[in-house]
XYZ file of N, CA and C in Angstrom:
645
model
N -43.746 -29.189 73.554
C -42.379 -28.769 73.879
C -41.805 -28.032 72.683
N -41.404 -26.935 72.929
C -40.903 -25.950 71.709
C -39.554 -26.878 71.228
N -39.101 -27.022 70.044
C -37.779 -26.852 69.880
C -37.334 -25.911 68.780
N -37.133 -24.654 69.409
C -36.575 -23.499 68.928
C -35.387 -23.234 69.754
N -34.554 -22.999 68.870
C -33.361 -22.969 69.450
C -32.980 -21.290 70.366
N -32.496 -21.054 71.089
C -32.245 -19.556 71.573
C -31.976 -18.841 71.014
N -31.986 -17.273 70.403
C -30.869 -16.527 69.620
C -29.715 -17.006 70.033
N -29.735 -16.805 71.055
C -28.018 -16.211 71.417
C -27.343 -17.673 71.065
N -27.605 -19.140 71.294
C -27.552 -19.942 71.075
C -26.551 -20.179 69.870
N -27.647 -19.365 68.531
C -26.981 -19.494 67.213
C -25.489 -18.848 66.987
N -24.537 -19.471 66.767
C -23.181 -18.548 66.706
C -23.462 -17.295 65.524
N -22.455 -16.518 65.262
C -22.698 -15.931 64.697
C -22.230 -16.191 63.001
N -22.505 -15.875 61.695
C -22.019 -16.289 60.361
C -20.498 -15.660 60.510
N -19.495 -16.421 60.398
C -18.394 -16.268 59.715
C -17.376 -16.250 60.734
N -17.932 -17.189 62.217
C -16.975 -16.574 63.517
C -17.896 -16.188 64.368
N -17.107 -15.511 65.942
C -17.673 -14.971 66.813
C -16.989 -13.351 66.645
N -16.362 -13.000 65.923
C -16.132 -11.850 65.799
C -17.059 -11.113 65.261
N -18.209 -10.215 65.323
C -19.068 -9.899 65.316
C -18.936 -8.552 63.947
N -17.612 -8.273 64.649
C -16.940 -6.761 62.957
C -16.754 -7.269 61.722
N -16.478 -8.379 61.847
C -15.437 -9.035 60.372
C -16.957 -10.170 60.001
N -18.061 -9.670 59.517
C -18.782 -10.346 59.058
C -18.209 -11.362 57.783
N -18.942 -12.117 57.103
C -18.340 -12.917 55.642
C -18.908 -11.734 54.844
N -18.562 -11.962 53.749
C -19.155 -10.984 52.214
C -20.090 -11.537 52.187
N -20.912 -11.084 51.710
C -22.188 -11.784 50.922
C -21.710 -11.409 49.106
N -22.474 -12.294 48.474
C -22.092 -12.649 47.123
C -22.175 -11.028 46.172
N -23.260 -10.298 47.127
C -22.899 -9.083 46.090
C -21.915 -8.651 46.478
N -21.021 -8.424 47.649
C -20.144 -7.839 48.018
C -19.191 -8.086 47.121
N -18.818 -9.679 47.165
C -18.112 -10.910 46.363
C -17.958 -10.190 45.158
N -18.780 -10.387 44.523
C -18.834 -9.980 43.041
C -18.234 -8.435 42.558
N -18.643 -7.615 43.622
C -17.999 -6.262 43.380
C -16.875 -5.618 43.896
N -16.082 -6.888 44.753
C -15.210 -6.395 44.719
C -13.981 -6.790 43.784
N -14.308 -8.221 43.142
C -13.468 -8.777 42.102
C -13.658 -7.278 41.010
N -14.862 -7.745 40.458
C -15.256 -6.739 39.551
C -13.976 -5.188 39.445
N -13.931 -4.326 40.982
C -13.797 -3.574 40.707
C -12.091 -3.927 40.896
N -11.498 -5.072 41.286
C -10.184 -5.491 41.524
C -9.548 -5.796 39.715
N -10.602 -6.279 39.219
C -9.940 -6.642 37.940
C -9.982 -5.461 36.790
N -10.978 -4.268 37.165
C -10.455 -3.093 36.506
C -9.577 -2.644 36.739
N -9.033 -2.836 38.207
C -7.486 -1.802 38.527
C -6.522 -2.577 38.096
N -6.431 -4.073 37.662
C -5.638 -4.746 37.200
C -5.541 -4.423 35.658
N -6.880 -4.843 34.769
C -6.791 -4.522 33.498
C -6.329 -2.739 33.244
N -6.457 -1.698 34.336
C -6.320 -0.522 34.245
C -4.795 -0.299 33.757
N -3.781 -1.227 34.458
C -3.170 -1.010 34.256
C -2.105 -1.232 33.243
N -2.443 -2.723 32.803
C -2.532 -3.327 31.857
C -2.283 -2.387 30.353
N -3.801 -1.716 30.600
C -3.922 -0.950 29.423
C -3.010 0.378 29.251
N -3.013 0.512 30.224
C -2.300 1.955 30.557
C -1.120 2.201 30.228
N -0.085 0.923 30.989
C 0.791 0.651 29.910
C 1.860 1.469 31.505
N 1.531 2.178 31.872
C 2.237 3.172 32.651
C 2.923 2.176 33.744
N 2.210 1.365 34.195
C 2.821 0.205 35.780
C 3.192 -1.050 35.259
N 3.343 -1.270 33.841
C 4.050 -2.097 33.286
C 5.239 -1.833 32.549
N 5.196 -1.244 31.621
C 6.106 -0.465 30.932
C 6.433 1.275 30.706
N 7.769 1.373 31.153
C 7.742 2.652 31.442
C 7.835 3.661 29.998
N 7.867 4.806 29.744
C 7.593 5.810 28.869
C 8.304 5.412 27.516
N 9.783 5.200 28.323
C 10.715 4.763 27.296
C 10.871 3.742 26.254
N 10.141 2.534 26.809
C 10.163 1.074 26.163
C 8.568 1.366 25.759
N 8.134 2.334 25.480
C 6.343 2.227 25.020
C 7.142 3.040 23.765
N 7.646 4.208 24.175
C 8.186 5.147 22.977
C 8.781 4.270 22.196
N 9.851 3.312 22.181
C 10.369 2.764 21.478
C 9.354 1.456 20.549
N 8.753 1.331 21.496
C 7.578 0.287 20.643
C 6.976 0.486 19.632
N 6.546 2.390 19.778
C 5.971 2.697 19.162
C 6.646 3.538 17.746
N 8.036 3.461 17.496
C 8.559 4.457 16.945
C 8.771 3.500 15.480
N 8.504 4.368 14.389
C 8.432 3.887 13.007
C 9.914 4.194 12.079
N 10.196 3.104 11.647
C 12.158 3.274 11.522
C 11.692 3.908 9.919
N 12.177 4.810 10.117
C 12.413 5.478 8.373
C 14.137 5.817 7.864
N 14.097 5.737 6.781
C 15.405 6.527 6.171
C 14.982 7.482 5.045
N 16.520 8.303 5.361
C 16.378 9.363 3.862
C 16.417 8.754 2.753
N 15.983 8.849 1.580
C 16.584 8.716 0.266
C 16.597 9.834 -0.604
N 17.434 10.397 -1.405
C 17.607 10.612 -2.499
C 17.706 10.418 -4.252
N 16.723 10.947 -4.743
C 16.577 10.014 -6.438
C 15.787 10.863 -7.124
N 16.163 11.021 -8.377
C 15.584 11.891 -9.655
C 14.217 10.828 -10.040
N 12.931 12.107 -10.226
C 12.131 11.543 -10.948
C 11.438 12.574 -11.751
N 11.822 11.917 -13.048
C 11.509 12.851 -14.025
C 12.374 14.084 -14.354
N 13.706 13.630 -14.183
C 14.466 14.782 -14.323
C 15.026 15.565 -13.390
N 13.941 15.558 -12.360
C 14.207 16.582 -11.017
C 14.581 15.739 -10.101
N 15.573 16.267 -9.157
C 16.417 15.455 -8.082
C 15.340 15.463 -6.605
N 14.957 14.507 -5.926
C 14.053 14.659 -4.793
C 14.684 14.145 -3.625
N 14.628 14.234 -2.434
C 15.216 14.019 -1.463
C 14.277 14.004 -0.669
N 13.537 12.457 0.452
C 12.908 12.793 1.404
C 13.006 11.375 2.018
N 12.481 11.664 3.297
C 12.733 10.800 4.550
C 11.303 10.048 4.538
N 11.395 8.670 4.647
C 10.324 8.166 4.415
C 10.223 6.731 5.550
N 8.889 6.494 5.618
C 8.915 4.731 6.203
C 10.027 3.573 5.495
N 10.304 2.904 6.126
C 10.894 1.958 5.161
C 10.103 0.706 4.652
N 9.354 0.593 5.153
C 8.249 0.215 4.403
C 7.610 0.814 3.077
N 7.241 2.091 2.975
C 7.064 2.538 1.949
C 7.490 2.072 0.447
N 6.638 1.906 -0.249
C 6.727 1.418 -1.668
C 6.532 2.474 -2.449
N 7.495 2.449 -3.702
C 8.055 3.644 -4.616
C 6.626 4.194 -5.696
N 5.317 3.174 -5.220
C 4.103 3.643 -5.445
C 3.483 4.803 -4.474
N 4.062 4.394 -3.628
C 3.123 5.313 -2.735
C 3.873 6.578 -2.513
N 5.543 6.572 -2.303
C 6.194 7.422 -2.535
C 5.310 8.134 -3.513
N 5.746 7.792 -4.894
C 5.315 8.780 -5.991
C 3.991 9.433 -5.469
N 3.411 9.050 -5.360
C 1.820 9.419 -5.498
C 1.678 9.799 -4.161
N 2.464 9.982 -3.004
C 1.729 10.247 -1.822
C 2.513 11.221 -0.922
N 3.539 11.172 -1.686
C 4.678 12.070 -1.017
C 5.423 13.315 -2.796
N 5.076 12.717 -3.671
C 5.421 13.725 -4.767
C 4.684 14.149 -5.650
N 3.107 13.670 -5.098
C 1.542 13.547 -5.727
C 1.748 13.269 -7.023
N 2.791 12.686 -7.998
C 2.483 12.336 -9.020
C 1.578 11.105 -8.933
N -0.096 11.269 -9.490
C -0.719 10.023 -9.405
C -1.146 9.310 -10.571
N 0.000 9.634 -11.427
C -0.387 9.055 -12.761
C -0.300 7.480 -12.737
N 0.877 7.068 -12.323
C 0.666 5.717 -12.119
C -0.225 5.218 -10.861
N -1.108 4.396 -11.379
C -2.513 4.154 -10.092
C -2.195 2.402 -9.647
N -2.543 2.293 -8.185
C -2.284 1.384 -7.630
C -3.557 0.196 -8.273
N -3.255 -0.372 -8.691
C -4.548 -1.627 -8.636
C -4.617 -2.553 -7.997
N -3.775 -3.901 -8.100
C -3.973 -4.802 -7.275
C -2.781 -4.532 -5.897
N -1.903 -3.847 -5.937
C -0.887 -3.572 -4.825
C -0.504 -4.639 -4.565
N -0.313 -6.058 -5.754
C 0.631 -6.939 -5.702
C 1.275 -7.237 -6.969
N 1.416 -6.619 -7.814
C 2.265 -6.474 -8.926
C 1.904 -7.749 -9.991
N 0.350 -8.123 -9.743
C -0.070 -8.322 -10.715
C -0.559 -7.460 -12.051
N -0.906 -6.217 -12.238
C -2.289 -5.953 -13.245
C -1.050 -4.549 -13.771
N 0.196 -4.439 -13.044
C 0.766 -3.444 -13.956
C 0.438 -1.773 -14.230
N -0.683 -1.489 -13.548
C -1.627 -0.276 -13.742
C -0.289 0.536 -13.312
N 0.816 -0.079 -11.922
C 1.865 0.706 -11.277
C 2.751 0.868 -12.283
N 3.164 0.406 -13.551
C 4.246 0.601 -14.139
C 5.095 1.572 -14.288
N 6.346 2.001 -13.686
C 7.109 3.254 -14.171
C 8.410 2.534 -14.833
N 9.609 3.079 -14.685
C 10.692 3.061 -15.465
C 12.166 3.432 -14.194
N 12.847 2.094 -13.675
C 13.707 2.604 -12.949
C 15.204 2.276 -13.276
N 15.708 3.239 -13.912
C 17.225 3.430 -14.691
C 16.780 2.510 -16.060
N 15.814 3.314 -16.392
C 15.352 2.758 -18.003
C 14.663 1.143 -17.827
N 14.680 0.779 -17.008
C 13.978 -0.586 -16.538
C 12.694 -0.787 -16.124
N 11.382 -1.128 -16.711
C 10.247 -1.236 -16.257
C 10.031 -1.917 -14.918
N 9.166 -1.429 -13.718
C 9.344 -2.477 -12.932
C 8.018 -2.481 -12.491
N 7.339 -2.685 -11.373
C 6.098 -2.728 -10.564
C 6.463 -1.775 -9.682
N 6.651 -0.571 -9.750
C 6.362 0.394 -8.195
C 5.887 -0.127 -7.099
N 4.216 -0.780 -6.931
C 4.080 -1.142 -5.844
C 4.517 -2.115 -4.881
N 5.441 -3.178 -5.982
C 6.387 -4.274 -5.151
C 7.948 -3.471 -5.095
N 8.242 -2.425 -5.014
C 9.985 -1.652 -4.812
C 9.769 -0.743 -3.840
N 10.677 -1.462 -2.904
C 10.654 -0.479 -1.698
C 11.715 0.996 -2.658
N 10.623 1.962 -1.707
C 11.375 3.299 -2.117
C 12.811 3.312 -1.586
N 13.349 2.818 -0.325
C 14.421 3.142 0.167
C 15.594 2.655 -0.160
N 15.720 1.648 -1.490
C 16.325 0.782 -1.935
C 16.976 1.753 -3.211
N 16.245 2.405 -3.385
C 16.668 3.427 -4.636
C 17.422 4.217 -4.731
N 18.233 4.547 -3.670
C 18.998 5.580 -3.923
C 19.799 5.675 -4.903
N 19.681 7.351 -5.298
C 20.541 7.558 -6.261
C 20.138 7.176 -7.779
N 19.069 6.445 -8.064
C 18.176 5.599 -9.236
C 17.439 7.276 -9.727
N 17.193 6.938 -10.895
C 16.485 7.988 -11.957
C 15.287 6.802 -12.232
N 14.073 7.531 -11.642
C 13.030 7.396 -12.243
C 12.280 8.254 -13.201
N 10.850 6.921 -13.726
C 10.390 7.796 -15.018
C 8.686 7.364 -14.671
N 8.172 8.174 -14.611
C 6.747 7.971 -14.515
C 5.977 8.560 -15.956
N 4.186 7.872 -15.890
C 3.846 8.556 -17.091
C 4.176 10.213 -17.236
N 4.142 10.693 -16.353
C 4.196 12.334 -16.080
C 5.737 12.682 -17.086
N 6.333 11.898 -17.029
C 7.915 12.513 -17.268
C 7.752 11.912 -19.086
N 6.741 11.905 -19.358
C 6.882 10.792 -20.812
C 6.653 12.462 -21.977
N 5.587 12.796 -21.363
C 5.834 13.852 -22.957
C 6.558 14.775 -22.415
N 6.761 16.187 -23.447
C 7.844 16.900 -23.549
C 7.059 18.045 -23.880
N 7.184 18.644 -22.258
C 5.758 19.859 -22.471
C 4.475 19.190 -22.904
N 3.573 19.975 -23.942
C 2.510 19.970 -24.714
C 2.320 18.627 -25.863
N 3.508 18.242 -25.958
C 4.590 17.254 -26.742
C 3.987 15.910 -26.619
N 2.839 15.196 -26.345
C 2.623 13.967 -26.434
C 3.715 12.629 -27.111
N 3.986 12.111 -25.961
C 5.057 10.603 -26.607
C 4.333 9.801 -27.523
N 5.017 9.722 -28.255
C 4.459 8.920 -29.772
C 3.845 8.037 -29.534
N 3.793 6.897 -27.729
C 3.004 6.345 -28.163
C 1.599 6.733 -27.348
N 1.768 7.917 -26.612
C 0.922 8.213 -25.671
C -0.343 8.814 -27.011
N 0.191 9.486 -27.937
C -0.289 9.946 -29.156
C -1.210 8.990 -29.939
N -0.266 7.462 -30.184
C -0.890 6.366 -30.716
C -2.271 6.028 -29.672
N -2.224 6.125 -28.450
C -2.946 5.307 -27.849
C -4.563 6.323 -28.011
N -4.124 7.867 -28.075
C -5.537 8.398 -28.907
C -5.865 8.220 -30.092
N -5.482 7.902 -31.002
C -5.284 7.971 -32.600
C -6.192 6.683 -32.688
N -5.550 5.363 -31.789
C -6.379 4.023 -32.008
C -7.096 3.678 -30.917
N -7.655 4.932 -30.382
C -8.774 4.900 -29.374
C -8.551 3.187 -27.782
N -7.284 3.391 -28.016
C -6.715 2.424 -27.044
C -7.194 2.076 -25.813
N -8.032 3.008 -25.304
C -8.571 2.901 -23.676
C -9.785 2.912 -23.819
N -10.706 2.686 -22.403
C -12.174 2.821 -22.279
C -11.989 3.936 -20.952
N -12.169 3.077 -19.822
C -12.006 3.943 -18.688
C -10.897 4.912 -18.383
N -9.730 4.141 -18.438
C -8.103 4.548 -18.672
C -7.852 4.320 -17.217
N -8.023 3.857 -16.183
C -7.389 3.500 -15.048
C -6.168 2.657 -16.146
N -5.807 1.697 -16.276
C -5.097 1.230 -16.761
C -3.967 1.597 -17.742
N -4.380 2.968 -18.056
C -3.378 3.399 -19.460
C -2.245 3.645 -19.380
N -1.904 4.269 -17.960
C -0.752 4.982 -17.840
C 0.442 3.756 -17.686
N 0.027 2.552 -17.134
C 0.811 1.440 -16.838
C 1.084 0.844 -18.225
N 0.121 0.865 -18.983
C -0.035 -0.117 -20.710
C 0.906 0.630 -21.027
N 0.746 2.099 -20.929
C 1.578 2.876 -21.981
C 3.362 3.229 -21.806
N 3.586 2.813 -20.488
C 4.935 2.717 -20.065
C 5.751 1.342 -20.555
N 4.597 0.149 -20.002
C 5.300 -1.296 -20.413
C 5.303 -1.455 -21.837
N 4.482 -0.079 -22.975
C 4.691 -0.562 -24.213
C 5.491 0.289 -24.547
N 5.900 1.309 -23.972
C 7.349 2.091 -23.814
C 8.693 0.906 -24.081
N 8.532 0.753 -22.507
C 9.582 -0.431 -22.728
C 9.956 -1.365 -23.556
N 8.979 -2.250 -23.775
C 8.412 -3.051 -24.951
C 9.001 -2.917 -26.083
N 8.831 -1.550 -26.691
C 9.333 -1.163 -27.907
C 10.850 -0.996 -27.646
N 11.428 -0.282 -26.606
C 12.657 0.115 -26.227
C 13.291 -1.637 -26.536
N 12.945 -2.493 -25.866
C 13.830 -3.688 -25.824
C 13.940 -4.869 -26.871
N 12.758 -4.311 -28.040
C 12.533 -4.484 -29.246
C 11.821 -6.113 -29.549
N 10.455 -6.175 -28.617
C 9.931 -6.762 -28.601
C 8.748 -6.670 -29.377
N 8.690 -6.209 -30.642
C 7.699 -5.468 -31.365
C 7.400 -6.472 -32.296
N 7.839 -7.906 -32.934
C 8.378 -8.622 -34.826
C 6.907 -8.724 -34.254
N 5.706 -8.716 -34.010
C 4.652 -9.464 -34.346
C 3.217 -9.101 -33.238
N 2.369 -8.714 -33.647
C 1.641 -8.913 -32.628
C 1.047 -10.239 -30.996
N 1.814 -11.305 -31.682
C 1.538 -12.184 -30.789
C 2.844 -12.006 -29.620
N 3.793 -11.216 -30.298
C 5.191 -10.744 -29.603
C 5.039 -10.112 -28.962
N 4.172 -8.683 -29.158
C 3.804 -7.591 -28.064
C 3.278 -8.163 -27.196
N 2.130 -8.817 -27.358
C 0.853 -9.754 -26.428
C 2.078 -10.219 -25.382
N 2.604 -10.768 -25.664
C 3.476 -12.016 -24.855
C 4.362 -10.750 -23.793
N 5.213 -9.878 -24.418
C 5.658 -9.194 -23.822
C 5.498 -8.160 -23.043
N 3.678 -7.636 -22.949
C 2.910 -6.711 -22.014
C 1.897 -7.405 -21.250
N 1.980 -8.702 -21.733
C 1.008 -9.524 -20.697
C 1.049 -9.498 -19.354
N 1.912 -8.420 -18.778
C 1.915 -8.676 -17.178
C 0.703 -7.274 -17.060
N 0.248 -6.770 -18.201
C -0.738 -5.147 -17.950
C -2.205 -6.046 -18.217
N -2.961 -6.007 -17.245
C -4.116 -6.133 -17.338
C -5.163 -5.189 -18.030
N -6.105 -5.137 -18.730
C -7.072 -4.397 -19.123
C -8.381 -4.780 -18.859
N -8.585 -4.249 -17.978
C -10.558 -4.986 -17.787
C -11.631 -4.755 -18.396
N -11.283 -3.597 -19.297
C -12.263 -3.369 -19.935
C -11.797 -4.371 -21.539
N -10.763 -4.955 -21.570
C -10.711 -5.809 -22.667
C -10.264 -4.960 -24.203
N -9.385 -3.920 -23.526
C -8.658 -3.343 -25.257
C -7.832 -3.291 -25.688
N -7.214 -5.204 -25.072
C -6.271 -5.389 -26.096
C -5.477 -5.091 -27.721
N -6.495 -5.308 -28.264
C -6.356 -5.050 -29.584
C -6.023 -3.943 -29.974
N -6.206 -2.560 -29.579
C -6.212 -1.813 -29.746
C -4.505 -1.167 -29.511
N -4.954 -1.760 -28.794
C -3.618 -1.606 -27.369
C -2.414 -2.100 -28.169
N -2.304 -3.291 -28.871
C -1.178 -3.655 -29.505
C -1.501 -3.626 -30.468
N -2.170 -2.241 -31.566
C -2.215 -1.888 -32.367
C -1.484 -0.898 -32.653
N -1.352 0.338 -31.466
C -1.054 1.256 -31.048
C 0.444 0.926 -30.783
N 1.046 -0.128 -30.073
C 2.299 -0.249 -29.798
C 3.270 -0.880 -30.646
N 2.121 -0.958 -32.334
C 2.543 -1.661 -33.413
C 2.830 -0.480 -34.407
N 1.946 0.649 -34.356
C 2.196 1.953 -34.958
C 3.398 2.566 -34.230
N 3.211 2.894 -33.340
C 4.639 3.667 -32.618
C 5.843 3.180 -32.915
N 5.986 1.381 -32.638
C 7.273 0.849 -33.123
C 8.082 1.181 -34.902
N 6.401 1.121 -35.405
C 7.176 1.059 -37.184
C 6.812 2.706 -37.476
N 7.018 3.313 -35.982
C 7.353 5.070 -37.008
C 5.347 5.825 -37.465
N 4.609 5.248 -37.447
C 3.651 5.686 -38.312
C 3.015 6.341 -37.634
């Protein structure tokens, strides 16, 4: 006795509606697939979520003008406000004498001079300055004119590489200006925020020991 069941017997998968079959799993799979690109599409796109206006604004970088002398000459420009009076100098007035080193106002390499005040360039926002007279190494001699101590620092062979010089030679600017000179352990103490990696100290506040007493 057979027991095989009839075709017709067997209903059909997914119903008796014969049009509206079930998916099968590849179907399954490709149509998520191609459902969650038109979702992430849009997502990314940015266009069916947020319209032109609130993307523009997302994207827009708040700057102000400033105005401020450096080196004598009056400059005027519109900048990030973010921007730091390092990068200003060097990236917007290409003076790159003062060089960024650690870009946290440890090692001093940034040193300039703002209203006669030594500071770290790379920790001063530029936009804070208005109206301030700066002084970079660039603004130190006078013409052809080497600053006495920019002079000292060849005379006592002060540098190796010289990444570092232009910063040594401003904070021992200052240094001398605020008359921190009675002693070599005095200079030490008072330029200790200038790193030297190549190690020429000595030299260094040898040089800022000649300049102070004139020689």
């Amino acid at each position: 006795m057979s027991t095989e069941v009839p075709e017709s017997a067997v209903p059909p998968p997914g119903g008796t509606d014969e049009s509206s079959p079930a998916p099968s799993r590849r179907t399954f799979i490709a149509t998520t697939a191609v459902g969650g690109a038109v979702v992430a599409g849009g997502v990314i796109g940015g266009t069916s979520l947020l319209g032109q206006e609130e993307a523009s604004a997302a994207g827009a970088v708040p700057s102000s003008r400033v105005s401020l002398t450096v080196n004598g000459a009056r400059r005027t420009v519109t900048v990030d406000n973010r921007t730091s009076l390092l990068d200003l100098l060097r990236e917007h007035f290409e003076l790159t004498g003062s060089k960024k080193g650690c870009n946290a106002g440890a090692c001093g390499a940034c040193t300039v001079f703002v209203d006669g005040q030594r500071v770290n360039s790379c920790l001063t926002l530029a936009v804070r300055l208005e109206g301030v007279e700066v002084t970079t190494i660039e603004g130190l001699a006078d013409g052809d004119q080497l600053h006495p101590l920019q002079q000292a620092f060849v005379d006592q062979d002060a540098f190796q590489c010289g990444y570092c010089t232009p910063g040594q030679i401003m904070s021992g600017v200052g240094c001398i200006k605020e008359g921190h000179t009675g002693s070599p352990q005095e200079i030490r103490e008072w330029m200790s925020g200038n790193i030297c990696r190549c190690g020429c100290y000595v030299k260094i506040v040898r040089a800022v020991e000649q300049t102070a007493r004139g020689k």
